mmCIF file of C-alpha atoms and ligand atoms in Angstrom:
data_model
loop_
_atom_site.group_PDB
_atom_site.id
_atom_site.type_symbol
_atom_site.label_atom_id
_atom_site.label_comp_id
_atom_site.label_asym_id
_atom_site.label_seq_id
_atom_site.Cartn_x
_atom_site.Cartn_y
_atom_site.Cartn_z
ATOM 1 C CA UNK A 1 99.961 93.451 86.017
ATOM 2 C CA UNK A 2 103.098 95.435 84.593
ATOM 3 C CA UNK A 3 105.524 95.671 86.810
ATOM 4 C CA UNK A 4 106.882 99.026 87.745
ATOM 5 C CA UNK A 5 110.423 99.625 89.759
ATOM 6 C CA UNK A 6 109.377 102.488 92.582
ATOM 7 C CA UNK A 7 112.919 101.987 94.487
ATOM 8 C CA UNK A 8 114.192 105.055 95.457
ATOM 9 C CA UNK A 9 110.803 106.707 94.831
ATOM 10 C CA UNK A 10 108.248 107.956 97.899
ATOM 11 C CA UNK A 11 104.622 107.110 97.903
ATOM 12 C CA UNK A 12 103.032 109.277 100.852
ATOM 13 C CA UNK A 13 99.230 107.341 101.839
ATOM 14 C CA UNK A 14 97.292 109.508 104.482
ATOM 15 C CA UNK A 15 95.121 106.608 106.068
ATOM 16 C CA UNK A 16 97.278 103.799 105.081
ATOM 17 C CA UNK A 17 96.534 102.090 108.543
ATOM 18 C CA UNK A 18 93.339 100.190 107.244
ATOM 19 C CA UNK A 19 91.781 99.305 104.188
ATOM 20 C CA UNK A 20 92.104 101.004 100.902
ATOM 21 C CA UNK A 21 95.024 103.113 102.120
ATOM 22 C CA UNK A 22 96.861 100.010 103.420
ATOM 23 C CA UNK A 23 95.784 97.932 99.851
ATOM 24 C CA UNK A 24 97.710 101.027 98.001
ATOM 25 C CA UNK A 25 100.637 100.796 100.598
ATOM 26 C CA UNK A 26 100.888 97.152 100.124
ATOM 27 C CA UNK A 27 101.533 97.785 96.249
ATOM 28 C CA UNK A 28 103.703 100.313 96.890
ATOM 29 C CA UNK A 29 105.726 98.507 98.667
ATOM 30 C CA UNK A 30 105.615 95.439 96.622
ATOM 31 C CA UNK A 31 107.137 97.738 93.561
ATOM 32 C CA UNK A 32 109.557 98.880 95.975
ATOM 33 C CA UNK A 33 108.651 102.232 97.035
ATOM 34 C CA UNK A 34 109.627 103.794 100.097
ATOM 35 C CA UNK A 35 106.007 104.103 102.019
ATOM 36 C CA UNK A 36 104.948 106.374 104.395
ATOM 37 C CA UNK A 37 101.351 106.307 106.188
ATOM 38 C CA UNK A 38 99.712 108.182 108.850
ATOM 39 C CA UNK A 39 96.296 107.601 110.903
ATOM 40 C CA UNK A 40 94.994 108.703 113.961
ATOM 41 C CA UNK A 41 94.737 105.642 116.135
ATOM 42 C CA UNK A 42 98.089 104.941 117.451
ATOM 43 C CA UNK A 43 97.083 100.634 118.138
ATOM 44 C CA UNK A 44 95.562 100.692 114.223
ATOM 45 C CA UNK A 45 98.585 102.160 113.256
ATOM 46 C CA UNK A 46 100.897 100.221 115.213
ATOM 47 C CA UNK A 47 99.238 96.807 113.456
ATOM 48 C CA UNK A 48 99.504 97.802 109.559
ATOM 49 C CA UNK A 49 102.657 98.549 110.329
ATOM 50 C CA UNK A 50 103.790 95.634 111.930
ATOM 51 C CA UNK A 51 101.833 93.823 108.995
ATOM 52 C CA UNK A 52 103.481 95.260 105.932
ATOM 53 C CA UNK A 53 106.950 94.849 107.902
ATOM 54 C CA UNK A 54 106.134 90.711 108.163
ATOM 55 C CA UNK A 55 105.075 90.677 104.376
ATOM 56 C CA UNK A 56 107.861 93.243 103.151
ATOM 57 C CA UNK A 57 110.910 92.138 105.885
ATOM 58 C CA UNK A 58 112.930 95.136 103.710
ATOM 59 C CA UNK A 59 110.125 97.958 103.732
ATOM 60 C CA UNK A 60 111.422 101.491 103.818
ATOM 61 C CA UNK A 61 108.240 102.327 106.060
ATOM 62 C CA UNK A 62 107.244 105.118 108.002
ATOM 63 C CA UNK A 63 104.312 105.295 110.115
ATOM 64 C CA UNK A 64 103.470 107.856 112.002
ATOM 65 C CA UNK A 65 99.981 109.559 114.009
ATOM 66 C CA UNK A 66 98.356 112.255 112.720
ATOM 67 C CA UNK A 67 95.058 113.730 112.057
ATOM 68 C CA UNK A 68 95.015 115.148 108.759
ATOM 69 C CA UNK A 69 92.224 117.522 110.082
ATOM 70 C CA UNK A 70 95.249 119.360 112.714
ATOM 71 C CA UNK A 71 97.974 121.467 110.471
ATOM 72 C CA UNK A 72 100.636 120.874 113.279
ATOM 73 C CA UNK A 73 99.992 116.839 112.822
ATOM 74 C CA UNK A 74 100.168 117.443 109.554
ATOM 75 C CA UNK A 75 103.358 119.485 109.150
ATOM 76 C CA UNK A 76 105.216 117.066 111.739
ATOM 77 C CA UNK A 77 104.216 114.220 109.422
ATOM 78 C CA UNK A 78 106.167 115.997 106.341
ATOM 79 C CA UNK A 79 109.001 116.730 108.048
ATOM 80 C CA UNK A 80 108.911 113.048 109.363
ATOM 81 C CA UNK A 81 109.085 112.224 105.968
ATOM 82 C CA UNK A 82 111.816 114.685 104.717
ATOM 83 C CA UNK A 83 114.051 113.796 107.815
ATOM 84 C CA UNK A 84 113.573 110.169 107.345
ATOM 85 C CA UNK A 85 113.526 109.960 103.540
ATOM 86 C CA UNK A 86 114.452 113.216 102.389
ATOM 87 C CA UNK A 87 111.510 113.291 99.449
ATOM 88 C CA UNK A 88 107.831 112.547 98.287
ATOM 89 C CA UNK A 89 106.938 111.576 94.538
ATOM 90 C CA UNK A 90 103.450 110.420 95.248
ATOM 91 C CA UNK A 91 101.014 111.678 97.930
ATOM 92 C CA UNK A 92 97.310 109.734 98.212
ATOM 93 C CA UNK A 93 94.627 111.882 99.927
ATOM 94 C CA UNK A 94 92.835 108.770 101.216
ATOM 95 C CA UNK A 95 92.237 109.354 105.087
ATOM 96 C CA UNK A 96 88.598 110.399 105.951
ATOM 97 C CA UNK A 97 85.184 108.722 106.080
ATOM 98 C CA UNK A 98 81.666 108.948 105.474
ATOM 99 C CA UNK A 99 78.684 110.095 106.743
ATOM 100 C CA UNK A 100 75.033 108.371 106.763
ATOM 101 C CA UNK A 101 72.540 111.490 107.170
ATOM 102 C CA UNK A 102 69.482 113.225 105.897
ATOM 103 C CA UNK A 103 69.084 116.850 105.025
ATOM 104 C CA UNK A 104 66.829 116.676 107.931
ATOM 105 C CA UNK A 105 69.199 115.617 110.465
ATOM 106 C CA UNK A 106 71.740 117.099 109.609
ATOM 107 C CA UNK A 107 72.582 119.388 112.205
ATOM 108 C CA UNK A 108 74.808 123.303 111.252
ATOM 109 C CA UNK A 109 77.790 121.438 113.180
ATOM 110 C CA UNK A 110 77.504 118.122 111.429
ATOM 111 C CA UNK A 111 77.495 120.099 108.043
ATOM 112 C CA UNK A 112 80.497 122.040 109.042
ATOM 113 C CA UNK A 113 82.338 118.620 110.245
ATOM 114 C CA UNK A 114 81.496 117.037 106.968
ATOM 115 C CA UNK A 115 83.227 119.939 105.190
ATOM 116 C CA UNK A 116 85.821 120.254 107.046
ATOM 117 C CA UNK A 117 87.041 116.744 106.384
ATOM 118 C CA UNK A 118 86.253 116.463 102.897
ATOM 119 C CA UNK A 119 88.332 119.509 101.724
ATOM 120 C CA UNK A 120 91.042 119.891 104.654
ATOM 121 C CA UNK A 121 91.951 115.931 104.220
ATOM 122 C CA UNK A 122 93.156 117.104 100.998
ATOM 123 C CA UNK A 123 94.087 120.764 101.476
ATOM 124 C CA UNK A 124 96.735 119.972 104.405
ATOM 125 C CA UNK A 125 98.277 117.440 103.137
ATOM 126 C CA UNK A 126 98.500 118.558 100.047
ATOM 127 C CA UNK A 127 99.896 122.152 100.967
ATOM 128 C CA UNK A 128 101.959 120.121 103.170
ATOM 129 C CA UNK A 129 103.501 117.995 101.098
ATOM 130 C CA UNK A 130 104.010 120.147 97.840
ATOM 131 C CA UNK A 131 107.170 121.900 98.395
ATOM 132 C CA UNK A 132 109.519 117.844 97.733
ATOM 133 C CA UNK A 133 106.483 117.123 95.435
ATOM 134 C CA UNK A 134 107.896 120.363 93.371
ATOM 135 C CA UNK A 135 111.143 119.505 93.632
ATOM 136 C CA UNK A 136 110.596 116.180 92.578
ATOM 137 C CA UNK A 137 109.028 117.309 89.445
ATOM 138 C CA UNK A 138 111.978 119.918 89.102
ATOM 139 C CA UNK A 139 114.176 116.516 88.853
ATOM 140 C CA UNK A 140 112.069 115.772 85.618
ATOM 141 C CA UNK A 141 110.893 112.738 87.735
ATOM 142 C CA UNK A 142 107.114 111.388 88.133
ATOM 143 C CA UNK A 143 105.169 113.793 91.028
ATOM 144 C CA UNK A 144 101.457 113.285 91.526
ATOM 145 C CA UNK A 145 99.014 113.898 93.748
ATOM 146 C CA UNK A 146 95.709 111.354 93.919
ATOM 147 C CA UNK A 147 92.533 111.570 95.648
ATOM 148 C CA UNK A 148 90.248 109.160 97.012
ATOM 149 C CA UNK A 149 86.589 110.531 96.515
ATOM 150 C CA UNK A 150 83.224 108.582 95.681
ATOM 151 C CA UNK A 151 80.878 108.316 93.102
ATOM 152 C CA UNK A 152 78.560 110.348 95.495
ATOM 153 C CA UNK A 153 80.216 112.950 93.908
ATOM 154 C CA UNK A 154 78.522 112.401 90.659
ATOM 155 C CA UNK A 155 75.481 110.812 91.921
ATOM 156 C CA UNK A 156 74.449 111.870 94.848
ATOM 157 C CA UNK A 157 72.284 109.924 97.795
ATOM 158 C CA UNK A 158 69.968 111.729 99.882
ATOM 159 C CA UNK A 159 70.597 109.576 103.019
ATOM 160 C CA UNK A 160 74.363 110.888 102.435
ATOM 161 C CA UNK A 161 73.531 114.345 101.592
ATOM 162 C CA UNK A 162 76.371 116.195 103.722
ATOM 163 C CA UNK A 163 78.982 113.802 102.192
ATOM 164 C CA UNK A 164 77.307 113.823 98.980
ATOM 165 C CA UNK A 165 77.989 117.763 98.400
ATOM 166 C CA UNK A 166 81.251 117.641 100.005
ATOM 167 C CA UNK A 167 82.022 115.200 97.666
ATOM 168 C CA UNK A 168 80.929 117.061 94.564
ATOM 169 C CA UNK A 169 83.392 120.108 95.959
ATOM 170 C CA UNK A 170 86.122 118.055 96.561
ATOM 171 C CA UNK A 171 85.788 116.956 92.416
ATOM 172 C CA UNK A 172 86.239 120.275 91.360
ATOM 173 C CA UNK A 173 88.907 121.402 94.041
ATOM 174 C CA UNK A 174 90.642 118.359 92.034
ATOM 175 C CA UNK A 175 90.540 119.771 88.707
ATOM 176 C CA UNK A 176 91.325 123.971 89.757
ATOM 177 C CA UNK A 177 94.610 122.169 91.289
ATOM 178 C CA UNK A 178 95.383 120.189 88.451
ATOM 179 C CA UNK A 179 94.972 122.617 86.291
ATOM 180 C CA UNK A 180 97.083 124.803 88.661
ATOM 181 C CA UNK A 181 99.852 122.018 89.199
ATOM 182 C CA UNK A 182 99.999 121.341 85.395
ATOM 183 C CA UNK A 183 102.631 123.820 84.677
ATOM 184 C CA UNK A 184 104.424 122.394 87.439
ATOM 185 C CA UNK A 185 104.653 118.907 86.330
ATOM 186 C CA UNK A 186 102.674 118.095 89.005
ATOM 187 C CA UNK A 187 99.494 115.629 88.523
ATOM 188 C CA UNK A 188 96.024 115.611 90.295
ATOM 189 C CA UNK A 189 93.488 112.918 90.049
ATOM 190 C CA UNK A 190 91.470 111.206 91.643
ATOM 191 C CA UNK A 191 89.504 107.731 92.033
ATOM 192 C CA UNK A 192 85.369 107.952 92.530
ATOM 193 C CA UNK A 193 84.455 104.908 94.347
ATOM 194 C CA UNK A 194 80.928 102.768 94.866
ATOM 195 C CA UNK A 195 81.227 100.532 97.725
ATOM 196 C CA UNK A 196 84.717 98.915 99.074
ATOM 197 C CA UNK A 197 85.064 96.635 101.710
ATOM 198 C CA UNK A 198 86.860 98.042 104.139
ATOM 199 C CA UNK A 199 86.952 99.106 108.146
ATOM 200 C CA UNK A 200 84.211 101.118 107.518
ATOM 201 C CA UNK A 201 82.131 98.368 106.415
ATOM 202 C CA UNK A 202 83.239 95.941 108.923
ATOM 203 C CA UNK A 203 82.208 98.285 111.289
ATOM 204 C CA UNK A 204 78.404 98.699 110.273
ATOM 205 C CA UNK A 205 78.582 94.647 110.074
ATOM 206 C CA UNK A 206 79.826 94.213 113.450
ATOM 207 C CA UNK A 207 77.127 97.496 114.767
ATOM 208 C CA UNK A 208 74.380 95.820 112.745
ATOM 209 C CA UNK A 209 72.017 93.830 115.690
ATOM 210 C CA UNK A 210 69.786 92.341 113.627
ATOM 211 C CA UNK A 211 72.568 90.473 111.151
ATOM 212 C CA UNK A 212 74.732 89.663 114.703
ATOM 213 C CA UNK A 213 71.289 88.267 115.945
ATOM 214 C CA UNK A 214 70.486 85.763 112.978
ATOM 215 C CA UNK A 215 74.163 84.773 112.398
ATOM 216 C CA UNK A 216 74.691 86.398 109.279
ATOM 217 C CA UNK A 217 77.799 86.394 107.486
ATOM 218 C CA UNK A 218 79.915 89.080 106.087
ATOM 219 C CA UNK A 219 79.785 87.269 103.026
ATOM 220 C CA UNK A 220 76.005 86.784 103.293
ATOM 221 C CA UNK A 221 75.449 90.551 104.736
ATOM 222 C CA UNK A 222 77.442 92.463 101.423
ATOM 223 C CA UNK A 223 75.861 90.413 99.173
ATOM 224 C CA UNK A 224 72.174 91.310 100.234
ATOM 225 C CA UNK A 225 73.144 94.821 100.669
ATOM 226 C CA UNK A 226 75.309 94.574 96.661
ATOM 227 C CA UNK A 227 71.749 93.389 95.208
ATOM 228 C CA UNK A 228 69.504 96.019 97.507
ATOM 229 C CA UNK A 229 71.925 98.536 96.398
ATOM 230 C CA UNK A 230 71.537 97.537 92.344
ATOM 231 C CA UNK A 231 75.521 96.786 92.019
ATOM 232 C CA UNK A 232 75.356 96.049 88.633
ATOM 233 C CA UNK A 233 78.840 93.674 89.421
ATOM 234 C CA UNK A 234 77.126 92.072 92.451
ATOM 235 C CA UNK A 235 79.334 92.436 95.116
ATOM 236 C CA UNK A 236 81.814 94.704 97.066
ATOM 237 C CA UNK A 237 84.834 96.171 95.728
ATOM 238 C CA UNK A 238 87.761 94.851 97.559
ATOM 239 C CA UNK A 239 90.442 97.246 98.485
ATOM 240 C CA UNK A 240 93.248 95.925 96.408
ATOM 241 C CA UNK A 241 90.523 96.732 93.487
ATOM 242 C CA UNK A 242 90.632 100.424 94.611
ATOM 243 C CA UNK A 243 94.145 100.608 95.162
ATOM 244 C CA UNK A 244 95.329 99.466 92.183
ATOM 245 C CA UNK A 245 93.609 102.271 90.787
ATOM 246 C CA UNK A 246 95.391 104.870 92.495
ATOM 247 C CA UNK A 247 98.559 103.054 91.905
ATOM 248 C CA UNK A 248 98.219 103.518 88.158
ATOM 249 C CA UNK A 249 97.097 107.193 88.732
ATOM 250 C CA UNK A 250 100.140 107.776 91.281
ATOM 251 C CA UNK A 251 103.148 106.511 88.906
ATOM 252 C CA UNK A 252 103.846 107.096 85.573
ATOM 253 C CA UNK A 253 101.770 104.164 84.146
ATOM 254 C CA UNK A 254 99.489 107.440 83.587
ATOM 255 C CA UNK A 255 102.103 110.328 82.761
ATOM 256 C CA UNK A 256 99.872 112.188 80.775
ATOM 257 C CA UNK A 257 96.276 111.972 82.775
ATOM 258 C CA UNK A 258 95.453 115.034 85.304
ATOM 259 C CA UNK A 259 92.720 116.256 86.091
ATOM 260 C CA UNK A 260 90.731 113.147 85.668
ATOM 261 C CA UNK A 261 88.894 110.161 87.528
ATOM 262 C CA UNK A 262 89.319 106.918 87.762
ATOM 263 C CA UNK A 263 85.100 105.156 88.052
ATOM 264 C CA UNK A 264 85.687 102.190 90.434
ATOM 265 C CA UNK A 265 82.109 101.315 91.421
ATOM 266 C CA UNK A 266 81.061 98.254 90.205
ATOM 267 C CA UNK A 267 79.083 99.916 87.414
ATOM 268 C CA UNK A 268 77.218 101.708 89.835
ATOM 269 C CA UNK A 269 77.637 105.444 87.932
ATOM 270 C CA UNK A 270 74.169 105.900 85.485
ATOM 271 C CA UNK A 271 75.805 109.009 83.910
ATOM 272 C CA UNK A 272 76.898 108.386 80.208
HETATM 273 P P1 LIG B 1 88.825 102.574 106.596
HETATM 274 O O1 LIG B 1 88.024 102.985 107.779
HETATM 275 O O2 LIG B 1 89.188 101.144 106.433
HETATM 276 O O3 LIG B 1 90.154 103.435 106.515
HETATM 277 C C1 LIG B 1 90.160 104.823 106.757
HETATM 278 C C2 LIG B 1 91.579 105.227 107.095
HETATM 279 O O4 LIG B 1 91.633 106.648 107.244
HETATM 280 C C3 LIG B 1 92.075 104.631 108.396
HETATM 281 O O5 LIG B 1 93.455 104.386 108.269
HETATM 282 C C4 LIG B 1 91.803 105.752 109.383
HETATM 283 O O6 LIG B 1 92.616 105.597 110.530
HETATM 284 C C5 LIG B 1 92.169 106.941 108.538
HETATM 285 N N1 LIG B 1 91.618 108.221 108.959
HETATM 286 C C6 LIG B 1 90.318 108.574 109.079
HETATM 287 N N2 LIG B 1 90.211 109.853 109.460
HETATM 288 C C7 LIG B 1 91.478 110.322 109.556
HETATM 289 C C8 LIG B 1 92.036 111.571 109.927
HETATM 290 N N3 LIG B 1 91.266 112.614 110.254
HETATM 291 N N4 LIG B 1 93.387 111.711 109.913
HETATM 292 C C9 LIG B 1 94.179 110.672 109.572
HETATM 293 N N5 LIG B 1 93.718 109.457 109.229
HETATM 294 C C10 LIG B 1 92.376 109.295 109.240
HETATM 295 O O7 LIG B 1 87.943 103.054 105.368
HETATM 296 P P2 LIG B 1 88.181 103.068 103.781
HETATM 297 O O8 LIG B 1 89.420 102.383 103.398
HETATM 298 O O9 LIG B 1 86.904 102.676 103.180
HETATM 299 O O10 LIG B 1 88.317 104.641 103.535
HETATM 300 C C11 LIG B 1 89.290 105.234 102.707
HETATM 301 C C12 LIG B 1 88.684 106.432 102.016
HETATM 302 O O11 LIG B 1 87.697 105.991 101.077
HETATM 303 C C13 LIG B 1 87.974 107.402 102.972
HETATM 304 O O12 LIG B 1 88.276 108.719 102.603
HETATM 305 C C14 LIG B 1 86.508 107.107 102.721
HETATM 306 O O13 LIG B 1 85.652 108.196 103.002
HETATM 307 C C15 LIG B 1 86.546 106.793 101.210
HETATM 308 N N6 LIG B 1 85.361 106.085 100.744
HETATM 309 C C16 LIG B 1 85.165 104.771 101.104
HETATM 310 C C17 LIG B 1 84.052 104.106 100.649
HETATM 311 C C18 LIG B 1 83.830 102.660 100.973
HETATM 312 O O14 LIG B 1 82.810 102.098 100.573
HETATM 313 N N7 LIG B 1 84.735 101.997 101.675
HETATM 314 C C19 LIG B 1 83.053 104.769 99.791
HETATM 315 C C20 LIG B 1 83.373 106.116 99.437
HETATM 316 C C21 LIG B 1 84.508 106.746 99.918
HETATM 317 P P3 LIG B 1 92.202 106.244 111.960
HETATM 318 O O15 LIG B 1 90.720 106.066 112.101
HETATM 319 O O16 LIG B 1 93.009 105.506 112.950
HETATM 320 O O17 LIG B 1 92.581 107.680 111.855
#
């Protein structure tokens, strides 16, 4: 991989206590970034930090709670950051989850919920964060903003409908900004992802009775569910495979891509 020197540049990672967000603060940190990353549960939080601090002994870290859905958590977080590094180059929208329902049960609220998440995980933070992000740019230096949103967006599935459309929303909320940013120096892109391993996924292992029952590995259980699922790659996409993704769409490995996506599903996408 080329190496990149990110001291004495700021990589903000909303969700960076598990999975892909952690993966992308890991390489952040390995270029030498300052990293901050934010999540909602205090004990999650508490552990990704403790683990990037044992594998990076010299991490410019911050890690602080907040729900990216609540503007006050959100504001606090930036000003967390200002105080404690006084700037943000990068920001990854990346906190959020999804959601396994039918157009028939899907209730008014559940719609509204869905929504809700999918744009204001990236409207907050991102109104949040924009005033350094300008500035940065303003010192002729690398600012971008990257998103983590799925395939679904493209291709939806009707047992994720809610997400599916939220999804699609989010793709073009993407490109207005970019376009808006663009005179700014500002970049907006995202990543449209298949299936990643991550806490999600661990979660509907460890929730799934039948697999618990018969012993099934997590090895055994992704693999049945990569060929069920038609992944023309086979398998899972690990986290590092995601984040390195939105590492090269954070930095200036891609100085003159905005707007755009980043396809890391396995070969999942059927669209030409
Ligand atoms: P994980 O569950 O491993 O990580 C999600 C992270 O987001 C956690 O750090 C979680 O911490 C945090 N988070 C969730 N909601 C909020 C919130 N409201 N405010 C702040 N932090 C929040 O899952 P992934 O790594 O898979 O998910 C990363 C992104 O990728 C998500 O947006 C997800 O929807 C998207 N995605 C993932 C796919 C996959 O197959 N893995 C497929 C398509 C999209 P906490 O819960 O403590 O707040």
């Amino acid at each position: 991989m080329i190496q990149l020197d990110l001291r004495g540049q700021v990589a903000v990672v909303t969700g960076g206590s598990s999975g892909i967000g952690l993966a992308t603060a890991e390489l952040f940190l390995q270029a030498g970034a300052s990293v901050a990353i934010c999540g909602r549960d205090s004990d999650r939080l508490a552990r990704a930090e403790r683990e990037l601090r044992e594998r990076h002994p010299q991490a410019q870290l911050l890690a602080a709670r907040c729900d990216v859905l609540d503007a006050n958590d959100v504001a606090a977080f930036a000003s967390a950051v200002e105080q404690r590094f006084g700037r943000a180059d990068m920001l990854v929208n990346n906190a959020g989850q999804g959601r396994v329902s039918t157009f028939a049960d899907t209730t008014d609220e559940a719609w509204r919920e869905e929504l809700d998440l999918k744009y204001f995980s990236i409207i907050r933070p991102t109104r949040a964060f924009l005033p350094m992000l300008k500035s940065t740019a303003k010192q002729g230096k690398n600012a971008s903003i990257v998103c983590v949103n799925s395939l679904l967006a493209l291709q939806p599935e009707p047992h994720m409908v809610a997400t599916s459309s939220a999804r699609a929303g989010v793709l073009s909320l993407i490109k207005s900004l970019a376009v808006e940013l663009a005179p700014e120096h500002i970049r907006v892109n995202s990543i449209l992802i298949g299936i990643v391993e991550s806490g999600q996924w661990r979660r509907r292992y460890d929730n799934d009775a039948a697999a618990q029952a018969a012993g099934q590995s997590w090895q055994d259980w992704t693999g049945e569910l990569a060929r069920k699922k038609h992944i023309p790659l086979g398998r899972f996409g690990l986290p590092e495979e995601a984040a390195q993704a939105l590492f090269y769409l954070a930095t200036s490995l891609s100085s003159y891509t905005t707007g755009s996506h980043i396809d890391v599903s396995g070969g999942v996408a059927r669209h030409v």
